[in-house]
Amino acid sequence: MTIPTTMKAAIVTAYGGPQVVEIQSRPVPAPREDEILIKTIATTVNSGDARMRALDAPAGMKTLMRLAIGITRPRQPIFGTEIAGTVVAVGPQVSRFAIGDEIIAFPGTGLRCHAEYVAVAERKPIVKKPQNLSVDEAAGLCFGGTTALHFLRKADIKPGEHILVIGASGAVGSAMVQLAKHFGAKVTAVASAANADLVLSLGADTVIDYATTDYSAVSSAYDVIADTVGATDFQRCLKALKPGGRYLAIAGGIGDMLARPKDGKRPIAGMAAERPEDVAFLADLAAKGEYRVVIDQTFDFDDIAQAHARVDSKHKRGSVVVRVGE
């Protein structure tokens, strides 16, 4: 195929609401010696994209966020952490992929996936797309799944342990429910009544409706509490944790990062790792039918601002997908 010299990209022009996202023309990146050039078929707008766009930092971290991504506007204006697409060019040092391969890539914090073409180093988390996955499912495989894997690994979750998953219907939460079950844990999911059937279908043993029940009021109920949405904190969850319990502050602020262990219970916070082996693990599970990517809605690329608005609503189920090409 002929690769054009320019492409459409979603540009975040300033910090603010969905209206700051505009489709503009940008040069198509030329792959370096160790890179593949991917023609984007689908990508996602996830909670990380929405938080960066709105400069919506966890408590105490707004200044650090500005320093990391841009003081007055995003330093990298093309957001997007995950992509499903087709390889259309390869650098001379590339050996794992060839032109025509259908792949899933996770540039992660490198961003740039909200564009018609993306150049990604071969060493980054990239796998060939399992045949049984739709392109929308492929696009949503990585962000939630790798985040959940990272924190479950940090918690060293064991078969038979009991985990409470707060925000169980989101991209990270739906992955956390499935992967915790895969590792042999008992799962109690916190979600709205409207999403109870969904999380039960993903493997949750029990569902708590957060609108009617205080999940932190019980005593010594859980080995692990995973807060995927920043709804609570370590201090409030101490009572509900068993001795030796772990609190996963997946969307935590500076307080969670600075919190110290107490009464033999400990908080776990920080950035999730972006490991190629984690994406390969998820792709293998999905290929076997043992892991399901939950899709909320799919938007056309020209409507990507609406996809941001959907994420901002806080009511999405799983991933919000954006179709960029064919």
Tab-separated table of N, CA, C and O in Angstrom, residues 163-209:
chain	number	residue	atom	x	y	z
A	163	ILE	N	-10.740	-11.021	47.552
A	163	ILE	CA	-10.450	-9.667	47.082
A	163	ILE	C	-11.750	-8.899	46.866
A	163	ILE	O	-12.728	-9.443	46.343
A	164	LEU	N	-11.764	-7.643	47.295
A	164	LEU	CA	-12.855	-6.717	47.015
A	164	LEU	C	-12.405	-5.805	45.890
A	164	LEU	O	-11.366	-5.147	46.003
A	165	VAL	N	-13.156	-5.756	44.801
A	165	VAL	CA	-12.819	-4.919	43.648
A	165	VAL	C	-13.802	-3.764	43.582
A	165	VAL	O	-14.990	-3.966	43.283
A	166	ILE	N	-13.321	-2.546	43.846
A	166	ILE	CA	-14.157	-1.348	43.801
A	166	ILE	C	-14.070	-0.748	42.398
A	166	ILE	O	-12.983	-0.524	41.881
A	167	GLY	N	-15.221	-0.492	41.784
A	167	GLY	CA	-15.247	-0.039	40.390
A	167	GLY	C	-15.105	-1.207	39.445
A	167	GLY	O	-14.372	-1.141	38.449
A	168	ALA	N	-15.825	-2.287	39.725
A	168	ALA	CA	-15.604	-3.559	39.029
A	168	ALA	C	-16.080	-3.582	37.591
A	168	ALA	O	-15.761	-4.517	36.848
A	169	SER	N	-16.837	-2.581	37.155
A	169	SER	CA	-17.351	-2.608	35.778
A	169	SER	C	-16.527	-1.767	34.807
A	169	SER	O	-16.810	-1.754	33.610
A	170	GLY	N	-15.499	-1.075	35.292
A	170	GLY	CA	-14.662	-0.271	34.416
A	170	GLY	C	-13.619	-1.101	33.685
A	170	GLY	O	-13.581	-2.331	33.812
A	171	ALA	N	-12.758	-0.443	32.928
A	171	ALA	CA	-11.738	-1.166	32.154
A	171	ALA	C	-10.779	-1.913	33.078
A	171	ALA	O	-10.470	-3.089	32.861
A	172	VAL	N	-10.291	-1.240	34.127
A	172	VAL	CA	-9.382	-1.897	35.069
A	172	VAL	C	-10.155	-2.872	35.954
A	172	VAL	O	-9.713	-3.998	36.202
A	173	GLY	N	-11.316	-2.448	36.441
A	173	GLY	CA	-12.092	-3.288	37.344
A	173	GLY	C	-12.550	-4.583	36.706
A	173	GLY	O	-12.469	-5.659	37.329
A	174	SER	N	-13.036	-4.522	35.463
A	174	SER	CA	-13.494	-5.746	34.798
A	174	SER	C	-12.331	-6.697	34.552
A	174	SER	O	-12.498	-7.927	34.609
A	175	ALA	N	-11.146	-6.144	34.296
A	175	ALA	CA	-9.949	-6.978	34.157
A	175	ALA	C	-9.552	-7.568	35.501
A	175	ALA	O	-9.190	-8.754	35.599
A	176	MET	N	-9.633	-6.765	36.563
A	176	MET	CA	-9.250	-7.215	37.906
A	176	MET	C	-10.123	-8.386	38.355
A	176	MET	O	-9.621	-9.365	38.928
A	177	VAL	N	-11.429	-8.290	38.107
A	177	VAL	CA	-12.335	-9.384	38.489
A	177	VAL	C	-11.918	-10.678	37.798
A	177	VAL	O	-11.768	-11.736	38.434
A	178	GLN	N	-11.700	-10.615	36.495
A	178	GLN	CA	-11.383	-11.828	35.732
A	178	GLN	C	-10.022	-12.409	36.106
A	178	GLN	O	-9.873	-13.627	36.251
A	179	LEU	N	-9.030	-11.544	36.252
A	179	LEU	CA	-7.681	-12.043	36.533
A	179	LEU	C	-7.560	-12.561	37.960
A	179	LEU	O	-6.869	-13.567	38.202
A	180	ALA	N	-8.233	-11.917	38.909
A	180	ALA	CA	-8.223	-12.430	40.284
A	180	ALA	C	-8.849	-13.831	40.327
A	180	ALA	O	-8.335	-14.732	41.005
A	181	LYS	N	-9.943	-14.025	39.592
A	181	LYS	CA	-10.544	-15.357	39.516
A	181	LYS	C	-9.599	-16.351	38.848
A	181	LYS	O	-9.490	-17.502	39.278
A	182	HIS	N	-8.920	-15.898	37.801
A	182	HIS	CA	-7.964	-16.766	37.109
A	182	HIS	C	-6.877	-17.248	38.068
A	182	HIS	O	-6.425	-18.402	37.972
A	183	PHE	N	-6.475	-16.391	38.996
A	183	PHE	CA	-5.433	-16.752	39.963
A	183	PHE	C	-5.987	-17.458	41.194
A	183	PHE	O	-5.260	-17.717	42.154
A	184	GLY	N	-7.285	-17.770	41.179
A	184	GLY	CA	-7.869	-18.601	42.229
A	184	GLY	C	-8.452	-17.867	43.409
A	184	GLY	O	-8.751	-18.492	44.444
A	185	ALA	N	-8.651	-16.567	43.309
A	185	ALA	CA	-9.188	-15.788	44.418
A	185	ALA	C	-10.713	-15.819	44.424
A	185	ALA	O	-11.360	-16.061	43.399
A	186	LYS	N	-11.284	-15.537	45.589
A	186	LYS	CA	-12.711	-15.266	45.717
A	186	LYS	C	-12.907	-13.773	45.486
A	186	LYS	O	-12.167	-12.955	46.039
A	187	VAL	N	-13.888	-13.386	44.673
A	187	VAL	CA	-14.039	-11.989	44.275
A	187	VAL	C	-15.398	-11.444	44.710
A	187	VAL	O	-16.445	-11.998	44.360
A	188	THR	N	-15.347	-10.349	45.466
A	188	THR	CA	-16.541	-9.548	45.721
A	188	THR	C	-16.388	-8.255	44.937
A	188	THR	O	-15.379	-7.553	45.087
A	189	ALA	N	-17.362	-7.957	44.094
A	189	ALA	CA	-17.290	-6.787	43.217
A	189	ALA	C	-18.184	-5.683	43.745
A	189	ALA	O	-19.310	-5.937	44.181
A	190	VAL	N	-17.666	-4.452	43.708
A	190	VAL	CA	-18.462	-3.277	44.053
A	190	VAL	C	-18.823	-2.575	42.739
A	190	VAL	O	-17.940	-2.173	41.970
A	191	ALA	N	-20.114	-2.448	42.485
A	191	ALA	CA	-20.591	-1.832	41.242
A	191	ALA	C	-22.008	-1.325	41.479
A	191	ALA	O	-22.601	-1.554	42.541
A	192	SER	N	-22.551	-0.646	40.491
A	192	SER	CA	-23.945	-0.221	40.579
A	192	SER	C	-24.845	-1.427	40.355
A	192	SER	O	-24.435	-2.446	39.771
A	193	ALA	N	-26.095	-1.307	40.811
A	193	ALA	CA	-27.048	-2.395	40.594
A	193	ALA	C	-27.214	-2.687	39.107
A	193	ALA	O	-27.389	-3.846	38.710
A	194	ALA	N	-27.120	-1.652	38.280
A	194	ALA	CA	-27.287	-1.833	36.833
A	194	ALA	C	-26.180	-2.672	36.223
A	194	ALA	O	-26.367	-3.277	35.157
A	195	ASN	N	-25.018	-2.720	36.879
A	195	ASN	CA	-23.876	-3.465	36.336
A	195	ASN	C	-23.641	-4.797	37.047
A	195	ASN	O	-22.638	-5.467	36.789
A	196	ALA	N	-24.560	-5.179	37.929
A	196	ALA	CA	-24.367	-6.418	38.690
A	196	ALA	C	-24.272	-7.640	37.780
A	196	ALA	O	-23.387	-8.492	37.953
A	197	ASP	N	-25.169	-7.750	36.798
A	197	ASP	CA	-25.150	-8.919	35.912
A	197	ASP	C	-23.845	-8.991	35.126
A	197	ASP	O	-23.307	-10.080	34.898
A	198	LEU	N	-23.340	-7.831	34.702
A	198	LEU	CA	-22.082	-7.818	33.968
A	198	LEU	C	-20.954	-8.394	34.803
A	198	LEU	O	-20.229	-9.297	34.343
A	199	VAL	N	-20.758	-7.895	36.016
A	199	VAL	CA	-19.604	-8.340	36.807
A	199	VAL	C	-19.769	-9.797	37.261
A	199	VAL	O	-18.780	-10.520	37.383
A	200	LEU	N	-21.008	-10.235	37.463
A	200	LEU	CA	-21.215	-11.648	37.765
A	200	LEU	C	-20.828	-12.506	36.564
A	200	LEU	O	-20.231	-13.580	36.717
A	201	SER	N	-21.126	-12.031	35.352
A	201	SER	CA	-20.763	-12.782	34.147
A	201	SER	C	-19.261	-12.863	33.948
A	201	SER	O	-18.761	-13.756	33.267
A	202	LEU	N	-18.528	-11.922	34.543
A	202	LEU	CA	-17.068	-11.923	34.448
A	202	LEU	C	-16.421	-12.824	35.499
A	202	LEU	O	-15.203	-13.008	35.484
A	203	GLY	N	-17.226	-13.347	36.422
A	203	GLY	CA	-16.691	-14.283	37.400
A	203	GLY	C	-16.797	-13.863	38.851
A	203	GLY	O	-16.388	-14.620	39.740
A	204	ALA	N	-17.324	-12.685	39.128
A	204	ALA	CA	-17.460	-12.253	40.519
A	204	ALA	C	-18.357	-13.226	41.277
A	204	ALA	O	-19.364	-13.701	40.757
A	205	ASP	N	-17.988	-13.517	42.519
A	205	ASP	CA	-18.795	-14.414	43.351
A	205	ASP	C	-19.969	-13.683	43.987
A	205	ASP	O	-21.041	-14.260	44.182
A	206	THR	N	-19.747	-12.412	44.335
A	206	THR	CA	-20.759	-11.598	45.006
A	206	THR	C	-20.654	-10.175	44.490
A	206	THR	O	-19.561	-9.725	44.130
A	207	VAL	N	-21.765	-9.454	44.465
A	207	VAL	CA	-21.762	-8.049	44.061
A	207	VAL	C	-22.345	-7.198	45.179
A	207	VAL	O	-23.378	-7.544	45.767
A	208	ILE	N	-21.667	-6.100	45.499
A	208	ILE	CA	-22.157	-5.112	46.450
A	208	ILE	C	-22.539	-3.857	45.685
A	208	ILE	O	-21.742	-3.334	44.904
A	209	ASP	N	-23.758	-3.375	45.908
A	209	ASP	CA	-24.214	-2.122	45.315
A	209	ASP	C	-23.710	-0.974	46.181
A	209	ASP	O	-24.137	-0.831	47.335
